[in-house]
């Protein structure tokens, strides 16, 4: 008969120089399980995280940037940065919100650069996608016209105000997540949103009074 023995703990196996393999969650499951697999080197898990959250990140980047070519770059860069930094993610279950914040921060950098190029007369002026073009089929013509006016106004605002307002009023992000995405305090984010609200209300009201079209 074989001599029975008590299984050694991971600590004892490490002390003996044996390899210790951490059990991985089964394929599928929630973000926390996928993050654990990706950190352990499972490339499939990283691809699964991308497939699960890519559309949401594309939406955020499109709302903020409007330009398709830039959106593609921001989405790709956001996922590359996120997947390389998974070990720093404090709450693996919040991967989706985290990678969206990374994308928003990257979009902010591009918008600020775009503003600088515009002031220097070097911006190419590529056509941007506006909110009315992203609206669902059920949105009526009056609502679409108002969305188009809002998009036009936002393009004239500073990048930080544009991002804060869009993430809050369109995407419904919590203020804390917006603050983390743009690297600002809660008070600053609130102030930017209120200022953008007032500007939009004033400008849209004046536009309607004049009978302007988007």
CSV table of C-alpha atoms in Angstrom, one decimal:
chain,number,residue,atom,x,y,z
A,1,UNK,CA,0.0,0.0,0.0
A,2,UNK,CA,1.1,3.6,-0.7
A,3,UNK,CA,2.0,5.6,2.4
A,4,UNK,CA,-0.7,8.3,2.9
A,5,UNK,CA,0.4,11.9,3.4
A,6,UNK,CA,-1.2,15.2,4.2
A,7,UNK,CA,-1.4,17.6,1.3
A,8,UNK,CA,1.0,20.5,1.8
A,9,UNK,CA,-0.2,24.1,1.8
A,10,UNK,CA,0.9,26.6,-0.9
A,11,UNK,CA,3.3,28.1,1.6
A,12,UNK,CA,4.9,24.8,2.3
A,13,UNK,CA,5.2,24.0,-1.4
A,14,UNK,CA,6.9,27.3,-2.0
A,15,UNK,CA,9.3,26.7,0.8
A,16,UNK,CA,10.1,23.3,-0.8
A,17,UNK,CA,10.7,25.0,-4.2
A,18,UNK,CA,7.6,23.4,-5.8
A,19,UNK,CA,5.6,25.3,-8.4
A,20,UNK,CA,2.3,26.7,-7.0
A,21,UNK,CA,-0.5,27.2,-9.5
A,22,UNK,CA,-3.4,29.4,-8.4
A,23,UNK,CA,-6.7,27.9,-9.6
A,24,UNK,CA,-8.4,30.0,-12.2
A,25,UNK,CA,-12.1,30.7,-12.5
A,26,UNK,CA,-14.0,28.8,-15.1
A,27,UNK,CA,-14.4,30.5,-18.5
A,28,UNK,CA,-17.2,32.9,-18.7
A,29,UNK,CA,-18.4,34.5,-15.5
A,30,UNK,CA,-18.2,38.1,-14.4
A,31,UNK,CA,-15.6,40.7,-14.9
A,32,UNK,CA,-13.7,39.9,-11.7
A,33,UNK,CA,-13.2,36.3,-12.9
A,34,UNK,CA,-12.0,37.4,-16.3
A,35,UNK,CA,-9.6,39.9,-14.7
A,36,UNK,CA,-8.2,37.2,-12.5
A,37,UNK,CA,-7.6,35.0,-15.6
A,38,UNK,CA,-6.1,37.8,-17.6
A,39,UNK,CA,-3.7,38.7,-14.8
A,40,UNK,CA,-2.7,35.0,-14.7
A,41,UNK,CA,-1.8,35.2,-18.4
A,42,UNK,CA,-5.0,33.9,-20.1
A,43,UNK,CA,-5.1,35.8,-23.4
A,44,UNK,CA,-8.7,34.6,-24.0
A,45,UNK,CA,-9.8,36.4,-20.8
A,46,UNK,CA,-8.4,39.7,-22.1
A,47,UNK,CA,-10.2,39.3,-25.4
A,48,UNK,CA,-13.4,38.4,-23.6
A,49,UNK,CA,-13.1,41.7,-21.5
A,50,UNK,CA,-12.7,43.6,-24.8
A,51,UNK,CA,-15.7,41.9,-26.5
A,52,UNK,CA,-17.8,42.5,-23.4
A,53,UNK,CA,-17.1,46.3,-23.0
A,54,UNK,CA,-15.9,47.5,-26.4
A,55,UNK,CA,-19.3,48.9,-27.5
A,56,UNK,CA,-19.7,50.9,-24.3
A,57,UNK,CA,-16.2,52.4,-24.7
A,58,UNK,CA,-16.8,53.1,-28.4
A,59,UNK,CA,-20.0,55.0,-27.4
A,60,UNK,CA,-18.2,57.1,-24.8
A,61,UNK,CA,-15.3,57.9,-27.1
A,62,UNK,CA,-17.7,58.8,-30.0
A,63,UNK,CA,-19.8,61.1,-27.8
A,64,UNK,CA,-16.7,62.9,-26.6
A,65,UNK,CA,-14.7,63.1,-29.8
A,66,UNK,CA,-17.1,62.7,-32.7
A,67,UNK,CA,-14.4,61.8,-35.2
A,68,UNK,CA,-14.4,58.2,-36.2
A,69,UNK,CA,-10.6,57.9,-36.8
A,70,UNK,CA,-9.8,59.3,-33.4
A,71,UNK,CA,-12.4,57.1,-31.7
A,72,UNK,CA,-10.8,54.0,-33.0
A,73,UNK,CA,-7.4,55.0,-31.7
A,74,UNK,CA,-8.7,56.0,-28.3
A,75,UNK,CA,-10.6,52.7,-27.9
A,76,UNK,CA,-7.6,50.7,-28.8
A,77,UNK,CA,-5.3,52.7,-26.6
A,78,UNK,CA,-7.7,52.5,-23.7
A,79,UNK,CA,-7.9,48.7,-23.7
A,80,UNK,CA,-4.2,48.3,-24.2
A,81,UNK,CA,-3.5,50.5,-21.2
A,82,UNK,CA,-6.2,48.8,-19.1
A,83,UNK,CA,-5.0,45.3,-19.9
A,84,UNK,CA,-1.4,46.1,-19.1
A,85,UNK,CA,-2.4,47.7,-15.8
A,86,UNK,CA,-4.9,45.1,-14.5
A,87,UNK,CA,-2.9,44.4,-11.4
A,88,UNK,CA,-3.5,48.0,-10.3
A,89,UNK,CA,-7.3,47.7,-10.5
A,90,UNK,CA,-8.6,47.8,-7.0
A,91,UNK,CA,-12.1,46.4,-7.8
A,92,UNK,CA,-11.9,43.9,-10.7
A,93,UNK,CA,-15.7,43.8,-10.9
A,94,UNK,CA,-15.6,47.4,-12.1
A,95,UNK,CA,-13.4,46.8,-15.1
A,96,UNK,CA,-16.0,48.2,-17.5
A,97,UNK,CA,-16.3,51.5,-15.7
A,98,UNK,CA,-12.5,51.7,-15.3
A,99,UNK,CA,-11.7,51.2,-19.0
A,100,UNK,CA,-14.4,53.8,-19.9
A,101,UNK,CA,-12.7,56.3,-17.6
A,102,UNK,CA,-9.4,55.6,-19.2
A,103,UNK,CA,-11.0,56.2,-22.6
A,104,UNK,CA,-12.5,59.5,-21.4
A,105,UNK,CA,-9.1,60.6,-20.1
A,106,UNK,CA,-7.5,59.8,-23.5
A,107,UNK,CA,-10.3,61.6,-25.3
A,108,UNK,CA,-9.7,64.7,-23.1
A,109,UNK,CA,-6.1,64.8,-24.1
A,110,UNK,CA,-7.1,64.6,-27.8
A,111,UNK,CA,-9.7,67.3,-27.4
A,112,UNK,CA,-7.2,69.6,-25.7
A,113,UNK,CA,-4.7,69.0,-28.5
A,114,UNK,CA,-7.5,69.6,-31.1
A,115,UNK,CA,-8.2,73.0,-29.4
A,116,UNK,CA,-4.6,74.0,-29.6
A,117,UNK,CA,-4.3,73.0,-33.2
A,118,UNK,CA,-7.5,75.0,-34.0
A,119,UNK,CA,-6.1,78.1,-32.3
A,120,UNK,CA,-2.9,77.7,-34.4
A,121,UNK,CA,-5.0,77.1,-37.6
A,122,UNK,CA,-3.7,73.6,-38.0
A,123,UNK,CA,-6.8,71.6,-37.2
A,124,UNK,CA,-8.0,69.6,-40.2
A,125,UNK,CA,-11.6,70.3,-39.2
A,126,UNK,CA,-12.8,66.8,-39.9
A,127,UNK,CA,-16.6,66.4,-39.7
A,128,UNK,CA,-17.8,65.3,-36.3
A,129,UNK,CA,-20.7,63.0,-35.4
A,130,UNK,CA,-23.4,64.9,-33.5
A,131,UNK,CA,-25.8,63.7,-30.9
A,132,UNK,CA,-28.7,63.7,-33.3
A,133,UNK,CA,-26.9,61.2,-35.5
A,134,UNK,CA,-26.4,58.9,-32.6
A,135,UNK,CA,-30.0,59.1,-31.4
A,136,UNK,CA,-32.3,56.1,-31.7
A,137,UNK,CA,-34.9,55.8,-34.5
A,138,UNK,CA,-37.7,56.7,-32.1
A,139,UNK,CA,-36.4,60.2,-31.5
A,140,UNK,CA,-38.6,62.8,-33.3
A,141,UNK,CA,-37.4,65.7,-35.5
A,142,UNK,CA,-37.8,68.4,-32.9
A,143,UNK,CA,-35.7,66.4,-30.4
A,144,UNK,CA,-33.1,65.7,-33.1
A,145,UNK,CA,-32.9,69.4,-33.9
A,146,UNK,CA,-32.3,70.2,-30.3
A,147,UNK,CA,-29.6,67.5,-30.0
A,148,UNK,CA,-27.9,68.9,-33.0
A,149,UNK,CA,-27.8,72.4,-31.5
A,150,UNK,CA,-26.4,71.0,-28.2
A,151,UNK,CA,-23.7,69.2,-30.1
A,152,UNK,CA,-22.7,72.4,-31.9
A,153,UNK,CA,-22.6,74.3,-28.6
A,154,UNK,CA,-20.5,71.6,-26.9
A,155,UNK,CA,-17.9,71.7,-29.8
A,156,UNK,CA,-17.4,75.4,-29.0
A,157,UNK,CA,-16.8,74.8,-25.2
A,158,UNK,CA,-13.5,74.0,-23.6
A,159,UNK,CA,-12.6,70.3,-23.6
A,160,UNK,CA,-13.1,69.9,-19.8
A,161,UNK,CA,-16.6,71.4,-19.8
A,162,UNK,CA,-17.6,69.4,-22.8
A,163,UNK,CA,-16.5,66.1,-21.3
A,164,UNK,CA,-17.9,66.7,-17.8
A,165,UNK,CA,-21.3,67.7,-19.3
A,166,UNK,CA,-21.5,64.8,-21.7
A,167,UNK,CA,-20.5,62.2,-19.2
A,168,UNK,CA,-23.0,63.5,-16.7
A,169,UNK,CA,-26.0,64.6,-18.8
A,170,UNK,CA,-25.8,62.1,-21.6
A,171,UNK,CA,-24.1,59.0,-20.1
A,172,UNK,CA,-25.3,59.6,-16.5
A,173,UNK,CA,-21.9,58.9,-14.9
A,174,UNK,CA,-21.5,59.5,-11.2
A,175,UNK,CA,-19.7,62.7,-10.4
A,176,UNK,CA,-16.8,60.8,-8.7
A,177,UNK,CA,-16.1,58.8,-11.8
A,178,UNK,CA,-16.1,61.9,-13.9
A,179,UNK,CA,-13.7,63.5,-11.5
A,180,UNK,CA,-11.4,60.5,-11.7
A,181,UNK,CA,-11.5,60.4,-15.5
A,182,UNK,CA,-10.6,64.1,-15.9
A,183,UNK,CA,-8.3,64.4,-12.9
A,184,UNK,CA,-10.3,67.1,-11.2
A,185,UNK,CA,-12.0,67.6,-7.9
A,186,UNK,CA,-15.7,67.0,-7.4
A,187,UNK,CA,-16.2,70.7,-6.8
A,188,UNK,CA,-14.5,71.5,-10.1
A,189,UNK,CA,-16.5,69.0,-12.0
A,190,UNK,CA,-19.8,70.2,-10.6
A,191,UNK,CA,-18.8,73.8,-11.5
A,192,UNK,CA,-18.0,72.8,-15.1
A,193,UNK,CA,-21.4,71.0,-15.5
A,194,UNK,CA,-23.4,73.9,-14.0
A,195,UNK,CA,-21.6,76.4,-16.3
A,196,UNK,CA,-22.2,74.2,-19.3
A,197,UNK,CA,-25.9,73.8,-18.3
A,198,UNK,CA,-26.3,77.6,-18.1
A,199,UNK,CA,-24.5,78.2,-21.4
A,200,UNK,CA,-26.6,75.6,-23.2
A,201,UNK,CA,-29.8,76.9,-21.8
A,202,UNK,CA,-29.0,80.5,-22.6
A,203,UNK,CA,-27.8,79.7,-26.2
A,204,UNK,CA,-30.6,77.3,-27.0
A,205,UNK,CA,-33.2,79.7,-25.7
A,206,UNK,CA,-31.7,82.5,-27.8
A,207,UNK,CA,-31.5,80.2,-30.8
A,208,UNK,CA,-35.2,79.2,-30.5
A,209,UNK,CA,-36.2,82.9,-30.1
A,210,UNK,CA,-34.4,83.7,-33.4
A,211,UNK,CA,-35.9,80.7,-35.1
A,212,UNK,CA,-32.4,79.4,-36.0
A,213,UNK,CA,-32.0,75.9,-37.5
A,214,UNK,CA,-29.3,73.5,-36.4
